[in-house]
mmCIF file of C-alpha atoms in Angstrom:
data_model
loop_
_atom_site.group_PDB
_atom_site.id
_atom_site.type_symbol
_atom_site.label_atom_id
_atom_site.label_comp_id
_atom_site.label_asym_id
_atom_site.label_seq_id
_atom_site.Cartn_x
_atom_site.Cartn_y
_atom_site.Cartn_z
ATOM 1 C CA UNK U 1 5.258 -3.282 -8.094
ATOM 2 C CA UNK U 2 3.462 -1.109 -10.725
ATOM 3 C CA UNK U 3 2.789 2.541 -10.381
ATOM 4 C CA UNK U 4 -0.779 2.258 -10.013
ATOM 5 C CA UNK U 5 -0.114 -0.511 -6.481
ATOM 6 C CA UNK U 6 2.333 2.310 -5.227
ATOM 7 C CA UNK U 7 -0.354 5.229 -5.696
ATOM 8 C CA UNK U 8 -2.651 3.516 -3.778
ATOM 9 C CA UNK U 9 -0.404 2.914 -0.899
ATOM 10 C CA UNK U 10 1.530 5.974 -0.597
ATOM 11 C CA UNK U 11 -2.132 7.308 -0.522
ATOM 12 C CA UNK U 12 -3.402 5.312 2.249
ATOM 13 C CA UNK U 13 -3.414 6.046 5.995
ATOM 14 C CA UNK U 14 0.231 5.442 7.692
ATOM 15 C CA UNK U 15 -1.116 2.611 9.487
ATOM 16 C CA UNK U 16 -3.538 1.002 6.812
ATOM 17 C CA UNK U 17 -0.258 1.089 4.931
ATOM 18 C CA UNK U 18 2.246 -0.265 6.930
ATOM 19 C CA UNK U 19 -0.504 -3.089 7.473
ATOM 20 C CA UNK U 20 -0.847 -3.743 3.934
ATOM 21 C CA UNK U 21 3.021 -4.195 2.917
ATOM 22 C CA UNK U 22 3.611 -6.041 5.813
ATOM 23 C CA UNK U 23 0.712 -8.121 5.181
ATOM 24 C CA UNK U 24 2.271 -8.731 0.951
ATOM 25 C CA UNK U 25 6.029 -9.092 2.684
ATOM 26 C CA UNK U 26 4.266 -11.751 5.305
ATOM 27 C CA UNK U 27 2.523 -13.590 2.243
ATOM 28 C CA UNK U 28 5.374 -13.632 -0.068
ATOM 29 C CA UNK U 29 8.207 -15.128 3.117
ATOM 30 C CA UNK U 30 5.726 -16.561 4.902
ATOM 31 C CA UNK U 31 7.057 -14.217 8.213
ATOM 32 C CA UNK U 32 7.676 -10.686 8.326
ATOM 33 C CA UNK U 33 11.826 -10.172 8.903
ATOM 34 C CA UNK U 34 12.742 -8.282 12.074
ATOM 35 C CA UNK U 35 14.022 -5.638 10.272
ATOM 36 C CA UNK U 36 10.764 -4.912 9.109
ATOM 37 C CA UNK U 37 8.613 -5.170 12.160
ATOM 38 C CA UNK U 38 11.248 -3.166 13.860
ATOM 39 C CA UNK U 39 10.599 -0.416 11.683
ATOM 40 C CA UNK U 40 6.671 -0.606 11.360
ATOM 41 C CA UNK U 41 6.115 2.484 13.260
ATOM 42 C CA UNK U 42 8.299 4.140 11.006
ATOM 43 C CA UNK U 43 6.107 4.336 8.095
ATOM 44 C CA UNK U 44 8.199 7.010 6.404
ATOM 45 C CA UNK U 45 11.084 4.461 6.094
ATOM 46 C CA UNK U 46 9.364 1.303 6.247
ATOM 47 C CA UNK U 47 6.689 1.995 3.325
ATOM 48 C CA UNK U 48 10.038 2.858 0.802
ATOM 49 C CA UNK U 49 12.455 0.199 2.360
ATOM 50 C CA UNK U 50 9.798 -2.509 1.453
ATOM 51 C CA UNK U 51 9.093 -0.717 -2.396
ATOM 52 C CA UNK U 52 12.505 -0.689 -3.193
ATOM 53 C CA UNK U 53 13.146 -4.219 -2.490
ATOM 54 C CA UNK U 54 10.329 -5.162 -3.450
ATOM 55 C CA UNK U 55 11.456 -3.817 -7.463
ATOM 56 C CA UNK U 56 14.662 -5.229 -6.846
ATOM 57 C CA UNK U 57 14.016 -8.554 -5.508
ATOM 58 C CA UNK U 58 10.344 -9.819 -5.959
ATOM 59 C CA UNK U 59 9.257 -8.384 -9.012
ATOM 60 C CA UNK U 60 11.823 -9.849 -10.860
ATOM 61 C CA UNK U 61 10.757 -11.927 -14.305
ATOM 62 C CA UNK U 62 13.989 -13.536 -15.158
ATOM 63 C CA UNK U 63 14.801 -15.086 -11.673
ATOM 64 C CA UNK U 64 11.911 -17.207 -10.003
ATOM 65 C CA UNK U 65 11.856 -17.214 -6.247
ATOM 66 C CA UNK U 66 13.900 -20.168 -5.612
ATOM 67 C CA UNK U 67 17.046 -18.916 -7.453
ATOM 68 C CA UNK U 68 16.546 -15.381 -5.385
ATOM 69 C CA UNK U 69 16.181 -16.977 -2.307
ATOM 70 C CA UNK U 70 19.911 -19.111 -2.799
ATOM 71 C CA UNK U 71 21.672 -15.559 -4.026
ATOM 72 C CA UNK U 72 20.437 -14.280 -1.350
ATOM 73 C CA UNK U 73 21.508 -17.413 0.863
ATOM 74 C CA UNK U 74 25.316 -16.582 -0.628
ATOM 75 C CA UNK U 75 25.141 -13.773 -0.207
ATOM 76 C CA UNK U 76 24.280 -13.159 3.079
ATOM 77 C CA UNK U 77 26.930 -16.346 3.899
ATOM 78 C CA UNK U 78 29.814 -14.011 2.212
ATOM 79 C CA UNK U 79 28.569 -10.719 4.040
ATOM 80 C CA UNK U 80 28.076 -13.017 7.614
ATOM 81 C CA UNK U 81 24.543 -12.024 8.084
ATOM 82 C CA UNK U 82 23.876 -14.586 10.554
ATOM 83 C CA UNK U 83 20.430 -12.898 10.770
ATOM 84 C CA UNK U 84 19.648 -12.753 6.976
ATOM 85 C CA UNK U 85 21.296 -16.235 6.414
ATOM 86 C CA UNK U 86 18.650 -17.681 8.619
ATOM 87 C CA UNK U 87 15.830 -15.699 7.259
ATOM 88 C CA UNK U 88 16.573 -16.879 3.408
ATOM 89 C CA UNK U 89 17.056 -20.214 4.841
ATOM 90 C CA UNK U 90 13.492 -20.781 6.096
ATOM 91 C CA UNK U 91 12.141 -19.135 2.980
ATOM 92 C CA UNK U 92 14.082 -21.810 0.915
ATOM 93 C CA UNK U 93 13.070 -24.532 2.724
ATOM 94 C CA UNK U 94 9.253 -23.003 2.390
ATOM 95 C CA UNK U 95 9.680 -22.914 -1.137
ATOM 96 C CA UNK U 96 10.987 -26.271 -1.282
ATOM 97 C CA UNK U 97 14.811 -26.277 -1.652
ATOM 98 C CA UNK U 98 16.774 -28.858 -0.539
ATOM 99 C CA UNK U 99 19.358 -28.767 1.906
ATOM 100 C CA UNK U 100 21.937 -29.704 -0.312
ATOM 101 C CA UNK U 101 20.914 -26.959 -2.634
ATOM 102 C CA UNK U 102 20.759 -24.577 0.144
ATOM 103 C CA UNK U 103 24.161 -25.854 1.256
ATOM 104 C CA UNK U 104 25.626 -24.934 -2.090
ATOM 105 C CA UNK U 105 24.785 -21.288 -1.858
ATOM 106 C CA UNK U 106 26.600 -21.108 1.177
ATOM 107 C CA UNK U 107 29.234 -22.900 -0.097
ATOM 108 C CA UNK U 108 29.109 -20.694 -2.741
ATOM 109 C CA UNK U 109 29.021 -17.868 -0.780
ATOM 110 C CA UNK U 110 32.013 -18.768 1.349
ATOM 111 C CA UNK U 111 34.125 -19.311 -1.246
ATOM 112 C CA UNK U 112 33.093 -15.578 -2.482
ATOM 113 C CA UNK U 113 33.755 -14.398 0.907
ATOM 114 C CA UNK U 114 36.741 -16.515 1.076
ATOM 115 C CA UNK U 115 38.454 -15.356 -2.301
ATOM 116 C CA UNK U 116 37.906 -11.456 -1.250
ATOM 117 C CA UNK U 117 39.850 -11.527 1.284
ATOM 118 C CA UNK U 118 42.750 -13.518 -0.033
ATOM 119 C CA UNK U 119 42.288 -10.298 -2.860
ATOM 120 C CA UNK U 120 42.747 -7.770 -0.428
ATOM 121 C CA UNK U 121 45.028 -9.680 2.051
ATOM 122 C CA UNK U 122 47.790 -10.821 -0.865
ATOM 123 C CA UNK U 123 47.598 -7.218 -2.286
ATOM 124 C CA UNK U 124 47.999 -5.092 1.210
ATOM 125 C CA UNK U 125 50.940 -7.941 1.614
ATOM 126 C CA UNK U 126 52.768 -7.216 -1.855
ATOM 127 C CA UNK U 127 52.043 -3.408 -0.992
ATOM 128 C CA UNK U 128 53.987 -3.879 2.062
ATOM 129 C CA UNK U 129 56.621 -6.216 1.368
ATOM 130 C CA UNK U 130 57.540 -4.899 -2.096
ATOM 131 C CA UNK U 131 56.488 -1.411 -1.680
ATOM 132 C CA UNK U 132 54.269 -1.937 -4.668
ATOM 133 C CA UNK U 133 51.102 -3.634 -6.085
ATOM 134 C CA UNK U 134 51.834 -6.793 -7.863
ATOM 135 C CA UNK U 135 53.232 -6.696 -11.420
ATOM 136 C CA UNK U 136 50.782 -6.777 -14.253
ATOM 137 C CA UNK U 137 50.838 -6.034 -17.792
ATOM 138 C CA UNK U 138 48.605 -5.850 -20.838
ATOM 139 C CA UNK U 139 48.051 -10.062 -20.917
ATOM 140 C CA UNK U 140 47.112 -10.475 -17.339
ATOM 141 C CA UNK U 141 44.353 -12.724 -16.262
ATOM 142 C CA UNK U 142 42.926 -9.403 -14.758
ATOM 143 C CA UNK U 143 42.868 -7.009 -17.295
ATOM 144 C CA UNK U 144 41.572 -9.886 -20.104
ATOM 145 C CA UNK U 145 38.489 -10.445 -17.701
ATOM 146 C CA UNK U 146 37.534 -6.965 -16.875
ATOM 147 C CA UNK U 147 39.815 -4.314 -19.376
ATOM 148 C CA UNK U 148 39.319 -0.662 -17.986
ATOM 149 C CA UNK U 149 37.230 -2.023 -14.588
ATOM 150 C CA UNK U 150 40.679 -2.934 -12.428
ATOM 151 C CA UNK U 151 40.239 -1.304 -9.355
ATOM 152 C CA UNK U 152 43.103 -3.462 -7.071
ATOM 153 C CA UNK U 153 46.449 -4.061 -7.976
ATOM 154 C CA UNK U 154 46.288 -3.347 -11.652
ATOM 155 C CA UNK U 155 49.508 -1.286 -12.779
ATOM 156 C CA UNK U 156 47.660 -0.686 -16.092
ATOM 157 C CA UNK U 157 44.658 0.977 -14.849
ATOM 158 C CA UNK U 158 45.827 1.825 -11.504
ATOM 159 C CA UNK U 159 49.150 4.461 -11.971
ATOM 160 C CA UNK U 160 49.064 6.170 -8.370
#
């Protein structure tokens, strides 16, 4: 959403503008999320909610629709959004994904949600049991992926 397109609405009547991003959210999922028409008397909340996501999920130029709709699929399979999941999934299906490719982001998504906490579980369990986080040195898997970012279990970049 340009500058210009959020001039005019922030300069628009409450109403006339709550109507009018609703109206663009409707158009683009083909529904307005419940979320959304919960909070359509709140226009002070409502009229940035829908901007913001809006620059971070539909005005994208290097993702078309189809590949946001199955991150957002995983996503909301790893995060157990029951209520997102089957939001994303009608929008897929309106956009024409297939059920197997719909199946793979939550497949996708599960084993996300499914390799977290086997992360945090195996860590908390070497905290406990050995009364320290897991060995690691300069050559681990860890460090060689993501040098400097180790936030769990890391001896190198984690020295409590």
């Amino acid at each position: 959403m340009d500058f210009e397109k959020i001039r005019e609405i922030v300069e628009k009547e409450p109403d006339e503008a709550v109507s009018e991003v609703l109206e663009g959210v409707r158009e683009r999922y083909g529904e307005v999320p419940y979320i959304l028409n919960f909070m359509k008397d709140m226009p002070d909340l409502l009229i940035p909610k829908v901007m913001y996501d809006n620059s971070i999920m539909r005005e994208f130029e290097r993702l078309d629709p189809k590949t946001i709709e199955l991150i957002c699929i995983g996503v909301s399979s790893a995060i157990r959004c029951d209520h997102c999941m089957k939001m994303h999934i009608r929008v897929a299906h309106r956009l024409g994904l297939t059920k197997e490719e719909i199946f793979d982001a939550v497949l996708i998504g599960g084993a996300m949600s499914n390799a977290s906490v086997l992360a945090e579980g195996t860590r908390a369990l070497d905290l406990e049991f050995n009364g320290s986080k897991p060995d690691c040195d300069e050559e681990c898997d860890v460090c060689n992926i993501a040098p400097g970012n180790n936030r769990n279990g890391c001896k190198v970049d984690n020295e409590d």
